[in-house]
mmCIF file of C-alpha atoms in Angstrom:
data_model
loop_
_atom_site.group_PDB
_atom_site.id
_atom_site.type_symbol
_atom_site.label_atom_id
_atom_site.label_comp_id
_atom_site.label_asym_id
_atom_site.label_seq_id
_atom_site.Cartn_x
_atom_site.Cartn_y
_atom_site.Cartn_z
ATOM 1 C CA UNK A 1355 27.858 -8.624 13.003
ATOM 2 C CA UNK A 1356 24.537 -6.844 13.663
ATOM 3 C CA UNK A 1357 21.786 -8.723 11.680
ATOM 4 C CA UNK A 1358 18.916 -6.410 12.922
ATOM 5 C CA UNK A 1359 17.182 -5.061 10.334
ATOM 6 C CA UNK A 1360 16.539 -1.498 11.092
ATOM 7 C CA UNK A 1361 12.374 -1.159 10.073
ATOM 8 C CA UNK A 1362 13.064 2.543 7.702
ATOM 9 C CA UNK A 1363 14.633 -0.012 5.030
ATOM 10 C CA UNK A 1364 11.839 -2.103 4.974
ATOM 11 C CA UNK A 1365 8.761 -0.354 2.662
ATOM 12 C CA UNK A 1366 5.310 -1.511 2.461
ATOM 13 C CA UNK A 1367 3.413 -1.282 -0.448
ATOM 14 C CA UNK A 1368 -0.589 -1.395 0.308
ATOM 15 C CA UNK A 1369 -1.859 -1.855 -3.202
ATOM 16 C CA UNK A 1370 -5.363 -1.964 -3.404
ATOM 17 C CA UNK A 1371 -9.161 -0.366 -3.153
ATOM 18 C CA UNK A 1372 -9.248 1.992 -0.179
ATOM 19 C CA UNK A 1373 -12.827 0.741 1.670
ATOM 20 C CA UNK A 1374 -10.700 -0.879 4.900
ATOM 21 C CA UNK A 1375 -8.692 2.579 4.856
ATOM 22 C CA UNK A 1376 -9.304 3.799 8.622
ATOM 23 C CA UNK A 1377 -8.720 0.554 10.120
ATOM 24 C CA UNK A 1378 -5.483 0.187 8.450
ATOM 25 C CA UNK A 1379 -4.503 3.383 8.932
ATOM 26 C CA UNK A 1380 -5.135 2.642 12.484
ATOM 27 C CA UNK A 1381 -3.244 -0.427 12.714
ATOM 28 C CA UNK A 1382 0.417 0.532 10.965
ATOM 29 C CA UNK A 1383 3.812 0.920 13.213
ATOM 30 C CA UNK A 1384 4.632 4.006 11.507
ATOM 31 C CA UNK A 1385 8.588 2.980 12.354
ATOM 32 C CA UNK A 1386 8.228 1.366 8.325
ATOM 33 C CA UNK A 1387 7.473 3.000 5.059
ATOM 34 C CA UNK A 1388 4.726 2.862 3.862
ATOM 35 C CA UNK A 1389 2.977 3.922 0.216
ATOM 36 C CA UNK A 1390 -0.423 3.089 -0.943
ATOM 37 C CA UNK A 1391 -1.306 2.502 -4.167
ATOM 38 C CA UNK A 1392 -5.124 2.431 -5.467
ATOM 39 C CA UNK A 1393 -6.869 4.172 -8.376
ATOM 40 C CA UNK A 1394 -8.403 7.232 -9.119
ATOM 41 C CA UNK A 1395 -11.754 6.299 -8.907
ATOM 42 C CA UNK A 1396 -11.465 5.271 -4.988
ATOM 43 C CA UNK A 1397 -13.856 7.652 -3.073
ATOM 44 C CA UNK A 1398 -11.818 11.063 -2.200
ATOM 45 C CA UNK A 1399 -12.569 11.211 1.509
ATOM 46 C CA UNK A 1400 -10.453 7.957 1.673
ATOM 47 C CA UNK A 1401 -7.727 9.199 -0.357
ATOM 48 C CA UNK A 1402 -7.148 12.232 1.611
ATOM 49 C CA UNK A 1403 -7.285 10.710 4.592
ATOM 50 C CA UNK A 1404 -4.768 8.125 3.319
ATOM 51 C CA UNK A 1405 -2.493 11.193 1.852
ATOM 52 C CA UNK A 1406 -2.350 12.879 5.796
ATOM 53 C CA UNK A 1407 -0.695 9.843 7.284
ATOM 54 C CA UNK A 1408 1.306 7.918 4.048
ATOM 55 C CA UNK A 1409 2.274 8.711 0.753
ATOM 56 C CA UNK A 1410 -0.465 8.112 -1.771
ATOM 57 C CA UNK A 1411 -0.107 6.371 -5.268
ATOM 58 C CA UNK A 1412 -3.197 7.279 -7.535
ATOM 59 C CA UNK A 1413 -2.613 4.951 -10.682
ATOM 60 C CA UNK A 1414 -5.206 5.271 -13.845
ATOM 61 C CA UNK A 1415 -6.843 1.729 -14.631
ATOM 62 C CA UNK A 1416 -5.660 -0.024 -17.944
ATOM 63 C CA UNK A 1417 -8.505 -0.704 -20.060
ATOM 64 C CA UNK A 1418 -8.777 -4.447 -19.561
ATOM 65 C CA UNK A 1419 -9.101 -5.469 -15.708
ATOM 66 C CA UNK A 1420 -6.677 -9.118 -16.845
ATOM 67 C CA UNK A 1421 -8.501 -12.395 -15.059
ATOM 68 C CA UNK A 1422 -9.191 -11.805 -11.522
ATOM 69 C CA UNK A 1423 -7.988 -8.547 -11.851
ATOM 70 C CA UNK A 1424 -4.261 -9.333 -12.683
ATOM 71 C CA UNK A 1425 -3.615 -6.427 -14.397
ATOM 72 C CA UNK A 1426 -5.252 -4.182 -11.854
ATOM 73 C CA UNK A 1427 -2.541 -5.859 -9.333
ATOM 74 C CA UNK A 1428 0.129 -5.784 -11.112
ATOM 75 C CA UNK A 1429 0.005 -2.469 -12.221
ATOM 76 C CA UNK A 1430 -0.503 -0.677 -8.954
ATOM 77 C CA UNK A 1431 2.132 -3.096 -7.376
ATOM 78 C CA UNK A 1432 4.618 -1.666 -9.295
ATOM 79 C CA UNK A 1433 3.905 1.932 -9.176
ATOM 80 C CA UNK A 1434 4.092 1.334 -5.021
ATOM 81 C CA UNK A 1435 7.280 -0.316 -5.552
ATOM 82 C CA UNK A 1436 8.505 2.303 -7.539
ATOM 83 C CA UNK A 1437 7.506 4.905 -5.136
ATOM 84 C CA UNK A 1438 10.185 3.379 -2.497
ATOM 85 C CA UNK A 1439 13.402 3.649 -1.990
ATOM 86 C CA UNK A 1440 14.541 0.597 0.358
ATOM 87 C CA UNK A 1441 16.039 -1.732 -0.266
ATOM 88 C CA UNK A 1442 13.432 -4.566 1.435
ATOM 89 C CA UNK A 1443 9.584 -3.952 0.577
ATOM 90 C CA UNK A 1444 6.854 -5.947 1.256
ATOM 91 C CA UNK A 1445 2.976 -5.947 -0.851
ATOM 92 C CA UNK A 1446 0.162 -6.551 1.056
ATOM 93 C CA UNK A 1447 -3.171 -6.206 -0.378
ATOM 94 C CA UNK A 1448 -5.510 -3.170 1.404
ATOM 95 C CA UNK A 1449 -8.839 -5.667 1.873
ATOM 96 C CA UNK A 1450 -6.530 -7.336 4.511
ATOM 97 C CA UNK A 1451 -6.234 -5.952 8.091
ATOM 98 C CA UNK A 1452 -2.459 -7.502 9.907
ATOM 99 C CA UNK A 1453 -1.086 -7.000 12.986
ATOM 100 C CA UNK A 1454 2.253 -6.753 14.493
ATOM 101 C CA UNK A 1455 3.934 -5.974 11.635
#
C-alpha cells in the first residue's frame, strides 16, 4: 500500500491581504496548488504579480468586517476552497511567511 501523498492533491488556499506577496511568492514549492484569495481593494501591482505565478481569487468585502475580521476570513476562505479541486487543502493566512512546505 503506497501511503505517499502525491503534493498535486494537496491545495493551498492563501487567504488574505497581499502586502507579504513577493516573499511568498518566492518561497512556494510550486509541486502543490495553490489559489489566493484577497479582495479587490488590494493594490493591483500585487495582484498581477500574484495572477503570473497562481490563480487569483478577488472576493468583494461584505459590508460588516464580523469581530476581528471573521467575516473577512471566512468569506475569502471559502471562495479559495471553492476554487480547488483536491481532495486535501490546507488555509494559511498571507501575513505569514512558512517554509518547507
Amino acid at each position: 500500500m503506497n501511503d505517499i501523498i502525491n503534493p498535486k492533491d494537496i491545495g493551498i488556499v492563501i487567504q488574505g491581504p497581499t502586502n507579504y506577496s513577493k516573499d511568498i511568492l518566492d518561497n512556494l514549492d510550486y509541486r502543490f496548488n495553490y489559489v489566493w484569495s484577497t479582495w479587490s481593494d488590494e493594490p493591483m501591482p500585487n495582484l498581477e504579480e500574484i495572477n503570473k505565478k497562481i490563480r487569483l481569487v478577488i472576493n468583494v468585502k461584505p459590508p460588516f468586517a464580523g469581530l476581528r475580521n471573521i467575516n473577512l476570513q471566512c468569506i475569502s476562505s471559502e471562495e479559495g476552497i471553492k476554487a480547488l479541486s483536491t481532495p486535501w487543502v490546507v488555509k494559511i493566512r498571507s501575513d505569514l511567511l512558512w517554509s518547507g512546505q
